[in-house]
XYZ file of C-alpha atoms in Angstrom:
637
model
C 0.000 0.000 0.000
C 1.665 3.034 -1.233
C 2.621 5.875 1.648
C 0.130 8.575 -0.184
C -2.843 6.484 -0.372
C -2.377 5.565 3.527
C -1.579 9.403 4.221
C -4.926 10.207 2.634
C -6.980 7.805 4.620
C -5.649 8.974 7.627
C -6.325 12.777 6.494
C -9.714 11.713 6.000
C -10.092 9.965 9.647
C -8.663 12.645 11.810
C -11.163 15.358 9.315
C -13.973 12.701 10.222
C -13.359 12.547 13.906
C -12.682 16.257 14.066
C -15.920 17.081 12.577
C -17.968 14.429 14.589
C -16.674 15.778 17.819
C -17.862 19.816 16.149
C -21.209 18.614 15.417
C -21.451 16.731 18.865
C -20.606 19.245 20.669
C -22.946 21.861 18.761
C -25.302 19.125 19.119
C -25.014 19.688 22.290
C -24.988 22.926 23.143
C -27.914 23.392 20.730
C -30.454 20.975 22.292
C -29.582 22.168 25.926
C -29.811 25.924 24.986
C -33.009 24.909 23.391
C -34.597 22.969 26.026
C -33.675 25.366 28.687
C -34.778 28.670 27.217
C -37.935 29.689 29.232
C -40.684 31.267 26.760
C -43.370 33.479 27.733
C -47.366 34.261 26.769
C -48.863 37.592 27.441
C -52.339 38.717 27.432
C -51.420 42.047 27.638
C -50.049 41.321 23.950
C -52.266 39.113 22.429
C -50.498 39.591 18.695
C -46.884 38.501 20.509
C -45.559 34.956 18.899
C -42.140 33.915 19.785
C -40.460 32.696 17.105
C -39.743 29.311 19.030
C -43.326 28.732 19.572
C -44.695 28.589 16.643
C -48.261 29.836 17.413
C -48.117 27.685 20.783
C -50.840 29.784 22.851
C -52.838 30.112 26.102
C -55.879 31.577 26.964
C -59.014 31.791 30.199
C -62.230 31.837 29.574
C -65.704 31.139 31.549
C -67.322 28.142 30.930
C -70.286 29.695 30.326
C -72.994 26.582 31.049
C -75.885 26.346 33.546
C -73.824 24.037 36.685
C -71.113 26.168 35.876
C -71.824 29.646 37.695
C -74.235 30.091 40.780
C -74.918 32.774 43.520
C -74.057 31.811 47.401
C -76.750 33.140 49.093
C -75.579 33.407 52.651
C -72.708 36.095 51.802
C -74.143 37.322 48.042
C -71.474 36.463 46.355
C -71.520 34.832 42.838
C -69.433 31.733 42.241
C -67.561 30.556 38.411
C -65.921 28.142 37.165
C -63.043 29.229 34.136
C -60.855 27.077 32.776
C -57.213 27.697 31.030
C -56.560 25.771 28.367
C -53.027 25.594 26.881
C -51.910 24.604 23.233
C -48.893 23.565 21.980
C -48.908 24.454 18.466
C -45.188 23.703 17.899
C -43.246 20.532 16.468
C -41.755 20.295 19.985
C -43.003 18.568 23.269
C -43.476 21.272 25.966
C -41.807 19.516 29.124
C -42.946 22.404 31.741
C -45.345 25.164 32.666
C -46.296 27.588 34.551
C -49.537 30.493 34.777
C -49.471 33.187 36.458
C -52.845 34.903 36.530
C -53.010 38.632 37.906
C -55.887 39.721 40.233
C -57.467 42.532 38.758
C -60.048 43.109 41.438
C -61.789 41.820 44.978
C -62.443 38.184 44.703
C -62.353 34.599 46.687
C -59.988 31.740 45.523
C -62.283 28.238 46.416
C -60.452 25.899 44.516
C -57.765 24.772 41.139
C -57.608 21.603 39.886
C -55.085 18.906 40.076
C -51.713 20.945 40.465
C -50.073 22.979 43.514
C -50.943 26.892 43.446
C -48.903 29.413 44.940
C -51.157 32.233 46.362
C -49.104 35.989 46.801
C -51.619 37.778 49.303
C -51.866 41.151 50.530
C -48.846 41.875 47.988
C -47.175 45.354 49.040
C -48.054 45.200 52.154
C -46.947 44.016 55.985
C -49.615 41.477 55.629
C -48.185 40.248 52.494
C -48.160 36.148 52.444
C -47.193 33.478 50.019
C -47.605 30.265 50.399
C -48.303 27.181 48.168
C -51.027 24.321 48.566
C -52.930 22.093 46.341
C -56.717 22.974 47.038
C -57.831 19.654 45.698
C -56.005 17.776 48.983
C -55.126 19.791 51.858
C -55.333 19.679 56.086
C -56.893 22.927 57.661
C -54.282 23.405 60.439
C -51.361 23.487 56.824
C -52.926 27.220 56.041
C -51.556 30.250 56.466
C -53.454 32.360 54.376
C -56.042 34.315 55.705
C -58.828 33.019 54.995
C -62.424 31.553 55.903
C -65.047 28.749 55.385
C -68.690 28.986 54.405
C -70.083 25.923 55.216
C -67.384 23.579 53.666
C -66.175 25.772 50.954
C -62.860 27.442 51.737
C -62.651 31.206 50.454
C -59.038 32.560 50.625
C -59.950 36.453 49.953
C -57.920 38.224 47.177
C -57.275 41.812 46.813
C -56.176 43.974 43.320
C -52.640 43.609 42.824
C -52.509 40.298 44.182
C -51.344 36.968 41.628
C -51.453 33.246 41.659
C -49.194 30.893 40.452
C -50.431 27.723 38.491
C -47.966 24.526 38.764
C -49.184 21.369 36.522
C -49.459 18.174 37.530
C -47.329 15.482 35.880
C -49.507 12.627 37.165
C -52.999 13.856 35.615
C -51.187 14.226 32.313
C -50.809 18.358 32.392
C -47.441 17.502 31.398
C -45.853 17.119 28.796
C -48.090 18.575 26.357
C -47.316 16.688 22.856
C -47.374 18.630 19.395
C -50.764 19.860 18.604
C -51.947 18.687 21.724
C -53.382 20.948 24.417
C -54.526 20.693 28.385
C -56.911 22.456 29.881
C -56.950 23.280 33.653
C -60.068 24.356 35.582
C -60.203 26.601 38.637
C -63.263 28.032 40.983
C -63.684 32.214 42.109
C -66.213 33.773 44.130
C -67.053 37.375 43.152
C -68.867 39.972 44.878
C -70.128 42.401 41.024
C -67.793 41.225 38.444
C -64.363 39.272 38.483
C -61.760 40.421 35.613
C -59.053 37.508 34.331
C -57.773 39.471 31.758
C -54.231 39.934 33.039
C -52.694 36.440 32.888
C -48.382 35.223 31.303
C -47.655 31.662 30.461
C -44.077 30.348 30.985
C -43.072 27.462 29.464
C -40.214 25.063 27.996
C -39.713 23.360 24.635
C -37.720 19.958 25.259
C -36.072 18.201 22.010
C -34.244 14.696 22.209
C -29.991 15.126 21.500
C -31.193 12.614 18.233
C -33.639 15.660 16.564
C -32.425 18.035 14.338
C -30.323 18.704 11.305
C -26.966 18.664 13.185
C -28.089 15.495 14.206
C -28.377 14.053 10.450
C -24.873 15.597 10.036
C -23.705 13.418 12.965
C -25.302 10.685 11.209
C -23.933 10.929 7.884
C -19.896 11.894 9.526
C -20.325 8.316 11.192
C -21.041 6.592 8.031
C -19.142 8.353 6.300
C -16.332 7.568 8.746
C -17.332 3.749 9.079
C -16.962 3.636 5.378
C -13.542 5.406 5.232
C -12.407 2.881 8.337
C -13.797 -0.359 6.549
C -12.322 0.527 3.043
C -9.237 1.294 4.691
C -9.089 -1.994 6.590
C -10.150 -3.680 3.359
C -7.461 -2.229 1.382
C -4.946 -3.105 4.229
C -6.032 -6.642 4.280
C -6.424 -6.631 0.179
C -2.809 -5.104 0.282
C -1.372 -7.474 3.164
C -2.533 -10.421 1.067
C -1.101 -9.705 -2.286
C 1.886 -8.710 -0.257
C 1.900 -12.510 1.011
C 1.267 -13.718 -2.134
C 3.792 -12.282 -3.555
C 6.362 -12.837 -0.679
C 5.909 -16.821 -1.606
C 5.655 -16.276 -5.471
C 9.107 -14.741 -4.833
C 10.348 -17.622 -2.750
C 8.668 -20.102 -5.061
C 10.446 -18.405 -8.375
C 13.766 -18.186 -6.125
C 13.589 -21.960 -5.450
C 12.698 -22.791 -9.430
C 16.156 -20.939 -10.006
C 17.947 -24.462 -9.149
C 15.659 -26.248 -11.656
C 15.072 -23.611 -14.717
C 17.988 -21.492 -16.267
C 15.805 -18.726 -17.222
C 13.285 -17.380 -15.242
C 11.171 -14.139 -16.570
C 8.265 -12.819 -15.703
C 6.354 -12.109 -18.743
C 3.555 -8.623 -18.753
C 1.314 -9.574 -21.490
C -0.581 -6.184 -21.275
C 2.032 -3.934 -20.917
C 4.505 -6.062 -23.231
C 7.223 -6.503 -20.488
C 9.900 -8.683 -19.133
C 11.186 -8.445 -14.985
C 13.866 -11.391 -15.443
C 13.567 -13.423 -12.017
C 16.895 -15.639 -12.203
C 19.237 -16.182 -15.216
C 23.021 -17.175 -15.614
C 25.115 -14.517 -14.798
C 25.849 -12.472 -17.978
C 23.537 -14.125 -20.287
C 20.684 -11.243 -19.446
C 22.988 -8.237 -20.310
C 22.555 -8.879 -23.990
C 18.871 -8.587 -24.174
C 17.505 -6.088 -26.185
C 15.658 -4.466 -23.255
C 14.417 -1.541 -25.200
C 11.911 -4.011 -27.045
C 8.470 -5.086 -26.610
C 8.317 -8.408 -24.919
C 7.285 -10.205 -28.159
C 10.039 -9.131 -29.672
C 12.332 -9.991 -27.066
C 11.320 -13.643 -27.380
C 11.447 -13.723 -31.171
C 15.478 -12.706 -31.170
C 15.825 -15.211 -28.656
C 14.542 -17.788 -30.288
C 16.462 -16.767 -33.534
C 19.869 -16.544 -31.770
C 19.333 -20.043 -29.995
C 16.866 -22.302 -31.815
C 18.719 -25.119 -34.311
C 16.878 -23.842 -38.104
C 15.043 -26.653 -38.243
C 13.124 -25.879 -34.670
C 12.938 -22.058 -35.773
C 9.837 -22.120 -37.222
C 7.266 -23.805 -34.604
C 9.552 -21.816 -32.079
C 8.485 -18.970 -32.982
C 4.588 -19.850 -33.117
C 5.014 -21.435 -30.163
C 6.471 -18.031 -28.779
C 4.004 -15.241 -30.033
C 2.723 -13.624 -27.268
C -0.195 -12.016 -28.890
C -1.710 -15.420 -29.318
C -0.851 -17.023 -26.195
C -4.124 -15.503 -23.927
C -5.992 -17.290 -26.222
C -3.507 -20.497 -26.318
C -3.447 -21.051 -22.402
C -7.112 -19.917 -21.643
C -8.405 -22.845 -19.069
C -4.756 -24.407 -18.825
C -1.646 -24.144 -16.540
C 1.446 -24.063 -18.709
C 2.015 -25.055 -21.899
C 5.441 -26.267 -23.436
C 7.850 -26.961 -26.251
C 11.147 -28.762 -27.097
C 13.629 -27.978 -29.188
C 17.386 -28.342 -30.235
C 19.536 -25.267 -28.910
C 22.735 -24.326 -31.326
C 24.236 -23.271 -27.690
C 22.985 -26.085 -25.503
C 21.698 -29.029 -27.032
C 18.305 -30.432 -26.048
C 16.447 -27.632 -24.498
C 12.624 -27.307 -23.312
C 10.776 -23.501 -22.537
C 7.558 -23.395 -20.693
C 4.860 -20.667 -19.995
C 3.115 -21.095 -16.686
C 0.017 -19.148 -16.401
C 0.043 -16.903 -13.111
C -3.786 -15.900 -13.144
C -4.647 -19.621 -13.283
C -7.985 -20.234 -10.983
C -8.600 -16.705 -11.072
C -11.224 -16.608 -13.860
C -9.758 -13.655 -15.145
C -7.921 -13.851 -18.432
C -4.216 -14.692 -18.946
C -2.589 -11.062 -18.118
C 1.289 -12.416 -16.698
C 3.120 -15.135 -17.496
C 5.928 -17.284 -15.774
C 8.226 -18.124 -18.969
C 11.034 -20.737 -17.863
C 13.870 -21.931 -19.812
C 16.015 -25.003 -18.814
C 18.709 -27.929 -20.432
C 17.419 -31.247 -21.010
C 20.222 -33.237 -23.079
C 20.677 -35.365 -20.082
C 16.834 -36.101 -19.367
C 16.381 -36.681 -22.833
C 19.340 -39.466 -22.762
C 17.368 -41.398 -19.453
C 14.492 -41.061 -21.108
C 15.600 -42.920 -24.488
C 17.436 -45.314 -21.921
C 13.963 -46.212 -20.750
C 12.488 -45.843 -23.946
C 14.778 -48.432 -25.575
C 14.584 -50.699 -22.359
C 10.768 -51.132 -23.304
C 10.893 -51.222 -27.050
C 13.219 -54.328 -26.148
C 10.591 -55.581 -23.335
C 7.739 -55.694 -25.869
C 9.921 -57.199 -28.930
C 11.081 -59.802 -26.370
C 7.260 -60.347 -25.257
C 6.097 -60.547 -28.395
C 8.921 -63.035 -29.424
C 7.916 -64.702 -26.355
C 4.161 -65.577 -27.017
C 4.874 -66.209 -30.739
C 6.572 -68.713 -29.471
C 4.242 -70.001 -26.699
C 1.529 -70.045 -29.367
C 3.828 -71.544 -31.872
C 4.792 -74.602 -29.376
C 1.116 -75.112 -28.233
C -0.482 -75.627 -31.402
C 2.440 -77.813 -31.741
C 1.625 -79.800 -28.634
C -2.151 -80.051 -30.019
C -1.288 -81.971 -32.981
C -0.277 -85.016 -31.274
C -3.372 -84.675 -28.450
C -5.457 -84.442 -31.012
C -4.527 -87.696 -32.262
C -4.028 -89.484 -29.496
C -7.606 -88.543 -28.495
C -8.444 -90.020 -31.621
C -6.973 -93.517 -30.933
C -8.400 -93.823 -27.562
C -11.977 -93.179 -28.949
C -11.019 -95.815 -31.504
C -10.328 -97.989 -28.633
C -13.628 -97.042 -26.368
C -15.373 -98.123 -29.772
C -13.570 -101.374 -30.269
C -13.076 -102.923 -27.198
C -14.705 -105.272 -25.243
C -13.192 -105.147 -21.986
C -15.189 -102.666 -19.519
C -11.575 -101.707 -17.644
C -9.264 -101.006 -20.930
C -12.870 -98.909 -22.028
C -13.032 -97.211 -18.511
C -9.209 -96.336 -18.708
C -9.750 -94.921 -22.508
C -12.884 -92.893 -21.288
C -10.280 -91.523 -18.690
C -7.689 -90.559 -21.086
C -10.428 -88.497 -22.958
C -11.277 -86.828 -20.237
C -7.658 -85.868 -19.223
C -6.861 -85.176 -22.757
C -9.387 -83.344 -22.958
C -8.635 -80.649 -19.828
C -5.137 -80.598 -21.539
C -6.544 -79.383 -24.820
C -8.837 -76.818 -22.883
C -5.206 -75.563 -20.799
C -3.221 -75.689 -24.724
C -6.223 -73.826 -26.319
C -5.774 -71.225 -22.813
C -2.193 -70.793 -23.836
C -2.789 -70.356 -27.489
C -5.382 -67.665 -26.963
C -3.397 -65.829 -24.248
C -0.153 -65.606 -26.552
C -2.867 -64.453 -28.474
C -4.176 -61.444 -26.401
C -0.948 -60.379 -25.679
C -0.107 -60.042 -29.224
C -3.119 -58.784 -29.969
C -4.836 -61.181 -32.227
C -7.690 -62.607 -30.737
C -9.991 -63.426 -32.942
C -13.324 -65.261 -32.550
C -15.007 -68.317 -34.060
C -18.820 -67.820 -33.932
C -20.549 -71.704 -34.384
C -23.710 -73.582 -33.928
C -24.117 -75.300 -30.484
C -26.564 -76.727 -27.424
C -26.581 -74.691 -24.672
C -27.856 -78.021 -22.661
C -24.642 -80.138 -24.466
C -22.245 -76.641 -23.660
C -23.098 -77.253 -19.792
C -22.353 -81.008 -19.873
C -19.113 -80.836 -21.937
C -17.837 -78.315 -19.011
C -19.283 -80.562 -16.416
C -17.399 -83.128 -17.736
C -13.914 -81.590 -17.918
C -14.111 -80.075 -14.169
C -15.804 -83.231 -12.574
C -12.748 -84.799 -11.244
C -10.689 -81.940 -9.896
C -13.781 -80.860 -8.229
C -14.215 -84.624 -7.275
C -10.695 -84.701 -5.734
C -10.894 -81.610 -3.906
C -14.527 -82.808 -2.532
C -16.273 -79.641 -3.848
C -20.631 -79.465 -4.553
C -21.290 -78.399 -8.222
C -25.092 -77.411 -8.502
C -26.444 -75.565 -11.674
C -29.649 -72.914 -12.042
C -30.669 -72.913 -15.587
C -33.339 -70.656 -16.725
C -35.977 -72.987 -18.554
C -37.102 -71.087 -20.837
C -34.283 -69.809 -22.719
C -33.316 -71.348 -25.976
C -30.713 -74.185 -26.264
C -29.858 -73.954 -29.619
C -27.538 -70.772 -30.198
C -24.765 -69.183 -32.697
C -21.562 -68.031 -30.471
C -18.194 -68.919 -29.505
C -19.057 -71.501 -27.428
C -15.378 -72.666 -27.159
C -14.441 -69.113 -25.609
C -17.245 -69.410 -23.306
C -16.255 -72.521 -22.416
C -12.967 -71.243 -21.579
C -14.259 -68.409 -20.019
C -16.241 -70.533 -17.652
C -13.593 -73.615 -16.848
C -10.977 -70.840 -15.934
C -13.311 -69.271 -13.592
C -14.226 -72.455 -11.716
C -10.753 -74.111 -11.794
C -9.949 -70.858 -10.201
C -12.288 -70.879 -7.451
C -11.507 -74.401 -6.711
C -7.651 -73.741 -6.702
C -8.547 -71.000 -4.001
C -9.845 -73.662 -1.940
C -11.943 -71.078 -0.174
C -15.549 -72.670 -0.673
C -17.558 -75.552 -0.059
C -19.304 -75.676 -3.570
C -19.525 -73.726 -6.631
C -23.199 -72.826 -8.275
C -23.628 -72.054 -11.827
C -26.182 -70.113 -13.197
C -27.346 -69.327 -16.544
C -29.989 -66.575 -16.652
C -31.527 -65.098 -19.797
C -34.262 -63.241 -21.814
C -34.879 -62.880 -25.782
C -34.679 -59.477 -26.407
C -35.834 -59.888 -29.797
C -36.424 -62.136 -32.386
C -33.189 -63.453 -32.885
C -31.109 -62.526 -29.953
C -30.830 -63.679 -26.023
C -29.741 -61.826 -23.458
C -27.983 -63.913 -20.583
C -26.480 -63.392 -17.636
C -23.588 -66.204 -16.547
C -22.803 -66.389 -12.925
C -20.067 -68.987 -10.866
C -20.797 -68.058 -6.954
C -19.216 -69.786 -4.301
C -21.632 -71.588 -1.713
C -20.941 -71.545 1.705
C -17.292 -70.093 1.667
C -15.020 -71.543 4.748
C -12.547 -68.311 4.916
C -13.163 -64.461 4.029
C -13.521 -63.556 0.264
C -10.316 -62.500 -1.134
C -10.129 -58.939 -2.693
C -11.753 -57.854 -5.636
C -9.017 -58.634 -8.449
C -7.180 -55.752 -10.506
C -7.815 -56.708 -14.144
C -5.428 -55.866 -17.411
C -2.604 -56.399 -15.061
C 0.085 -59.061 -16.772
C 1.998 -60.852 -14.615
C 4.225 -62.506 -17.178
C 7.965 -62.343 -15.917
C 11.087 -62.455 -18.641
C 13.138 -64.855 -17.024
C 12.258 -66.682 -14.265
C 8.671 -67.801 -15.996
C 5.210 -67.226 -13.437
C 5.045 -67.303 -9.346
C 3.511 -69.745 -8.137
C 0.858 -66.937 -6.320
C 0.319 -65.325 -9.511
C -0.996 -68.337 -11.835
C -4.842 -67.157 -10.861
C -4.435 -63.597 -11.490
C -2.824 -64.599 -15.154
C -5.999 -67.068 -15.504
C -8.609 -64.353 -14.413
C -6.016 -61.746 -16.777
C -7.273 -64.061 -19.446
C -10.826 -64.257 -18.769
C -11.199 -60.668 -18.697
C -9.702 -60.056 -22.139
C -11.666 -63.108 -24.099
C -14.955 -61.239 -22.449
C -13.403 -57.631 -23.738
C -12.735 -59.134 -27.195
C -16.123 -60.702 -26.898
C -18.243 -56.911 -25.883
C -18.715 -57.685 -22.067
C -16.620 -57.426 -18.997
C -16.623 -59.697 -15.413
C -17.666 -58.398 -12.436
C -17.667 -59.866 -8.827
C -19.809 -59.022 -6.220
C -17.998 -59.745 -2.811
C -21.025 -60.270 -0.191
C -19.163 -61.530 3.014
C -22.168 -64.017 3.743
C -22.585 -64.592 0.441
C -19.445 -66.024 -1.205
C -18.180 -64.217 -4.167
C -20.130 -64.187 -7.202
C -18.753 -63.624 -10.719
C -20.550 -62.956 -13.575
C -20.710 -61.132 -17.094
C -23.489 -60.536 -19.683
C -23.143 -61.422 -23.367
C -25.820 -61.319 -25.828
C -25.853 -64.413 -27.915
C -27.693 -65.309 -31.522
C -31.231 -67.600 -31.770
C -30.833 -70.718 -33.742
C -34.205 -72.162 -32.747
C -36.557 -70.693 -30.413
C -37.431 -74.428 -28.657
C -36.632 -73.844 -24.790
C -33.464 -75.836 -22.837
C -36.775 -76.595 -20.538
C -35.513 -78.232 -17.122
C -31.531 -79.109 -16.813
C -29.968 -81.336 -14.646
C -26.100 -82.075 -14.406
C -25.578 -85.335 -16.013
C -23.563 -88.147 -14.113
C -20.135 -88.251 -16.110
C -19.714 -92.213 -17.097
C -15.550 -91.883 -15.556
C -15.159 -93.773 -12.563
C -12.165 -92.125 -10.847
């Protein structure tokens, strides 16, 4: 925060505060000198207004009804009843009062409402009393006046010259007397021929609150105004304390890129300006500083860059399209062959990122990468060699199986010849048991084959006729006696109404579904294996099904859900024992990718693990499977 703008703000807080105490203390001295002037009301000038008053006025007059004047006839003497009414015709409260009413000639004070009256008698004179009462509740023995009773009415004689002095009641609500508002008070005087109330004054007090007035406002307005002042200035010291922050760790952030960059600028995209940051010493004094920025880069580029780099260099480099370039992104980069140091890579780093505001200063960095290039064609090389030795590797594994098919195939051949031919129930047994075995060999060569495949690659699938019912007892067959030997239950839940004749790869699927139950069984984690074949035709010629394996009754904790695509192939010493499943389930998951579907496992604790996949398959004939049971395989183990 610069020293001017703070010197200002403070200006305008000590003018603020100096002015706010003015107006307070004319407040002040305003309201007080206001509420303590006393005012007066003549009837010996009826025209008089004070200024201050505005029209507030008093006046006595008779009643002037029937019950309100009479004759006592005892001492002649006629009685009245007048009544002075005040009115406050001003925009202020009058908070006090007094009437004074002069006695013009011989008469009998009886009795004044509500409020204390002070009586002057015999005035001029030794006699002369004074003394104050209320007439409406007093005690004989309290008066001093002369003065006398007829019957019960007390007449306290005055003479010309005399006065009485009026004093409201706050309790009856003869003060204050509100704007427009007026009070009246009543009073009795016996008169012997006439009784003259002409000569009466009315003193009284405005009162005003220290909030009224137009200073007041003016108080009002200084303290927001000052409140304003205070919070912008706070704001801009926070605002300024921030940035200052901010800027304290952009410059300890740019001073430790210094040991990783060899240029460091800060680029002004708006004002077309470079403040270098960190740079070799010596290399900086030959920049044309009296340039734009732009053009600063562009004789860089054509001093350093190779020729054949000089070209996207330079569009990389254009500063008048580089807002537009790095709007919603970080940095953006380039590489490129110096003439001075070889491999060499310059970055822009946006400085306004997350700000939403566009791309106004940028970080531009410079730095040598001849020897992270090298490491990184190590590497690259290292991997090129990898994959041409893995490639090498399951040509050769596919190569070698089919190889070892050939001669299974034939020898499955012969021993069918000899289950045909002979007569003798062992030798037949022992042939229908070299079948069988053959038979999981083929299924483990045709896994090998189509995994050197995958890796490769070249999958490819071989869509046939076949039985769904015939599918189920062909893979019955082949997993009977390891699940036999490890004393496992195999149950099946078929939905009947599916077809059984479909078009598919039934020998993938067979695959597919083998691999997944020799894999639970190798776990040796469950009591018995279910599966389940659930469909629906979606259309004329098309099935839907769903193909689940789920564990029954599982003796230990399901194992973790397993990380497909991972290959656990190893270059020299061949596969870990502990990683054999994970290849197995590696190779389920890619037949079902190359096939449209994926596996999933759901992992219910008290459950068992259950892993399925959906695969739409084509309708040969609509007839349903109808009720399937697991045939008993004809090998006695």
């Amino acid at each position: 925060m610069s020293s001017g703008f703070k010197k200002r703000i403070h200006t305008a807080l000590i003018i603020i505060f100096a002015l706010l105490v003015l107006c307070t203390i004319v407040q002040y001295i305003s309201i007080s000198t206001y509420n303590s002037t006393l005012h007066t009301f003549s009837s010996k000038d009826s025209k008089m207004t004070d200024e201050m008053s505005d029209q507030t006025s008093m006046d006595i007059h008779f009643r002037g009804n029937n019950t309100s004047s009479w004759i006592k006839r005892g001492m002649d003497l006629y009685g009245i009843i007048s009544d002075a009414r005040i009115f406050n015709g001003s925009t202020s409260a009058i908070s006090d009062w007094k009437l004074r009413i002069n006695i013009k000639g011989p008469c009998y004070l009886n009795q004044f409402w509500n409020g204390d009256v002070e009586v002057h008698q015999h005035v001029g004179t030794d006699k002369e009393k004074i003394q104050t009462l209320n007439l409406a509740n007093y005690a004989e023995d309290e008066i001093e006046l002369e003065h006398f009773f007829d019957e019960s009415d007390l007449l306290i004689p005055l003479e010309e010259g005399d006065y009485i002095i009026y004093y409201p009641e706050e309790n009856m609500r003869e003060v204050p007397v509100k704007p427009g508002d007026e009070t009246v008070v009543g009073f009795i005087l016996y008169y012997d021929k006439s009784v003259d109330l002409s000569d009466y004054t009315f003193y009284y007090y405005f009162h005003r609150n220290y909030y009224e007035g137009p200073v007041f406002l003016i108080i009002g307005l200084l303290l927001v105004w000052g409140f304003f002042t205070l919070g912008m200035y706070i704001t801009a010291l926070y605002v300024y304390k921030k940035a200052e922050r901010e800027l304290e760790l952009r410059k300890s952030g740019l001073s430790s890129m210094s040991g990783l960059y060899t240029i460091i600028y800060i680029v002004d995209l708006l004002e077309d300006t470079i403040i270098p940051v960190s740079y070799p010493e010596g290399m900086d004094k030959d920049r044309p500083k009296n340039l734009g920025a732009n053009e600063q880069f562009k004789n860089l580029y054509k001093f350093d860059a190779a020729e054949s780099y000089l070209e996207p260099l330079l569009e990389f480099g254009d500063l008048t399209t580089l807002p537009e370039r790095m709007k919603n992104r970080n940095s953006i980069s380039i590489e490129y062959i110096s003439k001075n140091f070889g491999w060499s890579r310059i970055r822009f780093i946006n400085m306004d990122a997350g700000s939403g505001r566009p791309v106004e200063k940028v970080l531009f960095t410079a730095e040598q990468i001849s020897e992270e290039k090298k490491e990184i064609d190590k590497i690259l090389r290292k991997v090129e060699r990898a994959e041409s030795e893995s490639r090498v590797k399951s040509a050769f594994l596919a190569n070698i199986s089919k190889e070892i098919k050939t001669p299974i195939t034939v020898m499955l051949k012969l021993t069918n010849l000899i289950v045909e031919r002979s007569n003798d129930d062992d030798i037949t047994s022992f042939a229908k048991s070299v079948i069988s075995s053959g038979k999981v060999l083929m299924a483990e060569v045709d896994s090998v084959i189509d995994y050197s495949n995958l890796e490769v690659g070249k999958l490819e699938l071989s869509p046939e006729e076949y039985s769904l019912s015939a599918f189920l007892d062909e893979i019955y067959e082949l997993i009977w006696p390891r699940m036999k030997y490890k004393g496992v239950e195999y149950q099946t839940d078929i939905t009947d109404t599916i077809p059984d004749k479909m078009n598919g790869d039934s020998v993938r699927l067979k695959q597919i579904l083998i691999t997944l139950i020799m894999y639970l069984i190798s776990r040796n984690k469950t009591g018995g294996l279910r599966l389940g074949v659930f469909g629906k035709v979606v259309d004329k010629d098309k099935v839907h099904l769903l193909i689940s394996v789920k564990e029954i009754e599982p003796k230990n904790r399901p194992d973790e859900r397993i990380k497909f695509y991972r290959k656990y192939m190893e270059a020299d010493n061949g596969v870990p024992k502990e990683k054999e499943n994970e290849i197995s389930i590696d190779l389920v998951e890619g037949m079902l990718k190359a096939m449209g579907s994926e596996l999933n496992i759901s992992d219910t604790y008290d459950n068992g693990n259950d892993y399925y996949f959906e695969i739409d398959q084509e309708i040969v004939d609509r007839s349903p499977i109808g009720k399937y049971s697991v045939r008993e395989s004809e090998i006695d183990w």
